Amino acid sequence: MALFTTFSLFQNQPRLVQAFSTRKGGVSFPPYGALNLGLHTGDKRENVYKNRALYFEALHIPQDKLVFPEQVHSDCVKVVDKPGKVSRCDALIARNSNLFLTIQTADCFPVFLYDPQARVVGIIHSGWRGTARNIVGKTIALMESECNVNPERIIAAIGPGVQQSCYQVDDQTASHFNERDLVPDGIGHFKLDVQGAIVRQLQNAGVADERMERDTTCTHCETDLYYSYRRDGHQSGRMMGVIGMVEN
Ligand SMILES: [Zn+2]
């Protein structure tokens, strides 16, 4: 019944709160069962609000300190300093304590960034479109230029998403990616490794391998644990990733 997972690299960071939700422990009914945290999914709004209350209570995060981006599969990154909704972007950066950044996914990859010395956090929604535009590299570049972040100090984690074995794309989508992220899968089709592409974007941005962690769980395969848009379509719920710093 664990409501969320986290990463071992973040666990010895006393000021940091980070989590990625599962679909367990909520109140939504099938096909949204149970911990659906996405409002625009066809699920009952009151159940989504109850689920959010359960999730954030478990994390000891006050809901009036949350930041919600209006995700549009872009490469737009914004530095934020107050809670609430943020228009049209897919990555957020914060320097303030007591501010908690969120993103919602169901197959796309959540990426979490933390520089413990500069005290800066970042969160990224990196599906194939964002990854094709290197939203990870652009987020780290903005953390460097605006927030005195040193990429060598960044701790980075990539959460669960749809893995290569379950992710067939057409040659149009494949054309945006390096050959090493593609395996041919019939005429005009490929299997795409989005998470592998994200790892290389982190490496190219200067993040050290030993400060990088990935959860290779496949959202499409793990029916009981995660929602998957590719599997469940318009009746798919959403997971929510969150990261933020608490006051000393
Ligand atoms: Zn799979």
Short mmCIF file of N, CA and C in Angstrom, two decimals, residues 5-7 9-11 13 15-21 55-56 59 61-62 65-69 80 91-104 110-116 119-125 139 143 154-158 240-246:
data_model
loop_
_atom_site.label_atom_id
_atom_site.label_comp_id
_atom_site.label_asym_id
_atom_site.label_seq_id
_atom_site.Cartn_x
_atom_site.Cartn_y
_atom_site.Cartn_z
N THR A 5 7.13 6.17 -4.12
CA THR A 5 8.50 5.66 -4.08
C THR A 5 9.42 6.86 -3.99
N THR A 6 10.67 6.59 -3.64
CA THR A 6 11.66 7.66 -3.66
C THR A 6 13.00 7.06 -4.07
N PHE A 7 14.07 7.84 -4.01
CA PHE A 7 15.38 7.39 -4.50
C PHE A 7 16.38 7.35 -3.36
N LEU A 9 19.52 7.97 -3.45
CA LEU A 9 20.46 9.10 -3.47
C LEU A 9 19.92 10.32 -2.72
N PHE A 10 18.60 10.43 -2.60
CA PHE A 10 18.01 11.60 -1.93
C PHE A 10 17.81 11.35 -0.43
N GLN A 11 18.00 10.11 0.01
CA GLN A 11 17.58 9.79 1.37
C GLN A 11 18.50 10.31 2.45
N GLN A 13 19.71 13.30 2.37
CA GLN A 13 19.63 14.76 2.20
C GLN A 13 18.54 15.27 3.14
N ARG A 15 17.36 18.04 4.18
CA ARG A 15 16.46 19.17 3.91
C ARG A 15 15.52 18.90 2.73
N LEU A 16 15.73 17.77 2.09
CA LEU A 16 15.00 17.51 0.85
C LEU A 16 13.78 16.62 1.08
N VAL A 17 12.68 16.95 0.40
CA VAL A 17 11.53 16.06 0.32
C VAL A 17 11.31 15.73 -1.16
N GLN A 18 11.28 14.44 -1.47
CA GLN A 18 11.09 14.03 -2.88
C GLN A 18 10.27 12.76 -2.88
N ALA A 19 9.34 12.66 -3.82
CA ALA A 19 8.54 11.44 -3.96
C ALA A 19 7.96 11.34 -5.36
N PHE A 20 7.60 10.11 -5.72
CA PHE A 20 6.84 9.86 -6.95
C PHE A 20 5.72 8.91 -6.57
N SER A 21 4.48 9.28 -6.89
CA SER A 21 3.34 8.51 -6.42
C SER A 21 3.18 7.20 -7.20
N TYR A 55 -1.92 11.88 -0.25
CA TYR A 55 -0.52 11.86 -0.71
C TYR A 55 0.32 12.92 0.02
N PHE A 56 -0.19 14.14 0.06
CA PHE A 56 0.62 15.21 0.65
C PHE A 56 0.65 15.15 2.17
N LEU A 59 3.41 12.88 3.02
CA LEU A 59 4.72 13.51 2.81
C LEU A 59 4.94 14.71 3.73
N ILE A 61 3.61 17.61 3.43
CA ILE A 61 3.72 18.81 2.60
C ILE A 61 2.39 19.56 2.64
N PRO A 62 2.39 20.84 3.08
CA PRO A 62 1.14 21.62 3.04
C PRO A 62 0.74 21.90 1.59
N LYS A 65 1.58 25.07 -0.46
CA LYS A 65 2.98 25.35 -0.83
C LYS A 65 3.38 24.63 -2.12
N LEU A 66 2.39 24.15 -2.87
CA LEU A 66 2.67 23.38 -4.08
C LEU A 66 2.68 24.28 -5.32
N VAL A 67 3.50 23.88 -6.30
CA VAL A 67 3.54 24.56 -7.59
C VAL A 67 3.12 23.55 -8.67
N PHE A 68 2.14 23.96 -9.51
CA PHE A 68 1.61 23.09 -10.56
C PHE A 68 1.84 23.72 -11.93
N PRO A 69 2.68 23.14 -12.78
CA PRO A 69 2.82 23.67 -14.14
C PRO A 69 1.69 23.17 -15.04
N VAL A 80 10.58 29.55 -10.37
CA VAL A 80 9.40 30.01 -9.64
C VAL A 80 9.78 30.36 -8.20
N ALA A 91 9.10 22.28 -17.08
CA ALA A 91 10.14 22.13 -16.06
C ALA A 91 10.10 23.34 -15.14
N LEU A 92 10.36 23.09 -13.86
CA LEU A 92 10.34 24.15 -12.85
C LEU A 92 11.63 24.09 -12.05
N ILE A 93 12.07 25.28 -11.59
CA ILE A 93 13.25 25.41 -10.75
C ILE A 93 12.87 26.31 -9.57
N ALA A 94 13.36 25.96 -8.37
CA ALA A 94 13.09 26.81 -7.20
C ALA A 94 14.32 26.91 -6.30
N ARG A 95 14.52 28.12 -5.75
CA ARG A 95 15.58 28.36 -4.78
C ARG A 95 15.03 28.42 -3.36
N ASN A 96 13.72 28.66 -3.25
CA ASN A 96 13.10 28.88 -1.95
C ASN A 96 12.83 27.58 -1.22
N SER A 97 13.06 27.61 0.09
CA SER A 97 12.58 26.51 0.92
C SER A 97 11.07 26.60 1.03
N ASN A 98 10.45 25.48 1.45
CA ASN A 98 9.02 25.46 1.72
C ASN A 98 8.19 25.75 0.46
N LEU A 99 8.73 25.35 -0.67
CA LEU A 99 8.03 25.46 -1.94
C LEU A 99 8.25 24.11 -2.64
N PHE A 100 7.17 23.47 -3.08
CA PHE A 100 7.26 22.10 -3.55
C PHE A 100 6.77 22.00 -4.99
N LEU A 101 7.69 21.59 -5.87
CA LEU A 101 7.43 21.55 -7.31
C LEU A 101 6.81 20.21 -7.69
N THR A 102 5.78 20.23 -8.54
CA THR A 102 5.14 18.98 -8.95
C THR A 102 5.12 18.85 -10.48
N ILE A 103 5.05 17.61 -10.93
CA ILE A 103 4.69 17.32 -12.31
C ILE A 103 3.85 16.05 -12.33
N GLN A 104 3.01 15.92 -13.35
CA GLN A 104 2.15 14.74 -13.48
C GLN A 104 2.53 13.97 -14.73
N PRO A 110 9.55 11.47 -15.20
CA PRO A 110 9.79 12.56 -14.27
C PRO A 110 11.28 12.60 -13.94
N VAL A 111 11.87 13.79 -13.98
CA VAL A 111 13.28 13.95 -13.63
C VAL A 111 13.37 14.92 -12.46
N PHE A 112 14.16 14.53 -11.46
CA PHE A 112 14.30 15.32 -10.23
C PHE A 112 15.76 15.75 -10.09
N LEU A 113 15.99 17.04 -9.78
CA LEU A 113 17.34 17.58 -9.68
C LEU A 113 17.50 18.31 -8.35
N TYR A 114 18.70 18.19 -7.76
CA TYR A 114 18.96 18.88 -6.49
C TYR A 114 20.44 19.21 -6.38
N ASP A 115 20.75 20.48 -6.17
CA ASP A 115 22.10 20.90 -5.83
C ASP A 115 22.09 21.27 -4.35
N PRO A 116 22.62 20.40 -3.47
CA PRO A 116 22.52 20.63 -2.02
C PRO A 116 23.33 21.83 -1.56
N ARG A 119 21.49 24.92 -2.92
CA ARG A 119 20.12 24.79 -2.42
C ARG A 119 19.09 25.19 -3.47
N VAL A 120 19.13 24.40 -4.52
CA VAL A 120 18.22 24.62 -5.65
C VAL A 120 17.64 23.26 -6.05
N VAL A 121 16.32 23.25 -6.32
CA VAL A 121 15.69 22.03 -6.81
C VAL A 121 15.09 22.28 -8.20
N GLY A 122 14.96 21.18 -8.96
CA GLY A 122 14.32 21.25 -10.26
C GLY A 122 13.49 20.00 -10.49
N ILE A 123 12.47 20.14 -11.33
CA ILE A 123 11.65 18.99 -11.71
C ILE A 123 11.30 19.12 -13.19
N ILE A 124 11.28 17.99 -13.89
CA ILE A 124 11.09 18.02 -15.34
C ILE A 124 10.11 16.94 -15.78
N HIS A 125 9.23 17.32 -16.70
CA HIS A 125 8.35 16.38 -17.40
C HIS A 125 9.01 16.12 -18.75
N THR A 139 17.09 22.80 -18.68
CA THR A 139 16.80 23.05 -17.27
C THR A 139 18.10 23.24 -16.49
N MET A 143 19.51 26.48 -14.43
CA MET A 143 19.93 26.37 -13.03
C MET A 143 21.33 26.97 -12.85
N ILE A 154 25.11 18.39 -8.83
CA ILE A 154 23.69 18.01 -8.95
C ILE A 154 23.51 16.51 -8.67
N ILE A 155 22.52 16.22 -7.85
CA ILE A 155 22.03 14.86 -7.69
C ILE A 155 20.80 14.76 -8.59
N ALA A 156 20.78 13.75 -9.46
CA ALA A 156 19.69 13.64 -10.44
C ALA A 156 19.04 12.27 -10.36
N ALA A 157 17.73 12.24 -10.48
CA ALA A 157 17.01 10.96 -10.47
C ALA A 157 15.94 10.97 -11.54
N ILE A 158 15.83 9.84 -12.24
CA ILE A 158 14.80 9.67 -13.29
C ILE A 158 13.81 8.62 -12.80
N MET A 240 2.07 11.61 -9.67
CA MET A 240 2.62 12.95 -9.45
C MET A 240 3.98 12.86 -8.77
N GLY A 241 4.95 13.53 -9.37
CA GLY A 241 6.26 13.67 -8.75
C GLY A 241 6.31 14.99 -8.01
N VAL A 242 7.07 15.02 -6.91
CA VAL A 242 7.20 16.25 -6.13
C VAL A 242 8.61 16.35 -5.55
N ILE A 243 9.14 17.59 -5.52
CA ILE A 243 10.44 17.82 -4.88
C ILE A 243 10.45 19.22 -4.28
N GLY A 244 11.07 19.35 -3.11
CA GLY A 244 11.18 20.66 -2.47
C GLY A 244 12.08 20.57 -1.25
N MET A 245 12.43 21.74 -0.73
CA MET A 245 13.31 21.80 0.45
C MET A 245 12.53 22.32 1.65
N VAL A 246 12.76 21.70 2.79
CA VAL A 246 12.14 22.20 4.02
C VAL A 246 13.10 23.18 4.69
#
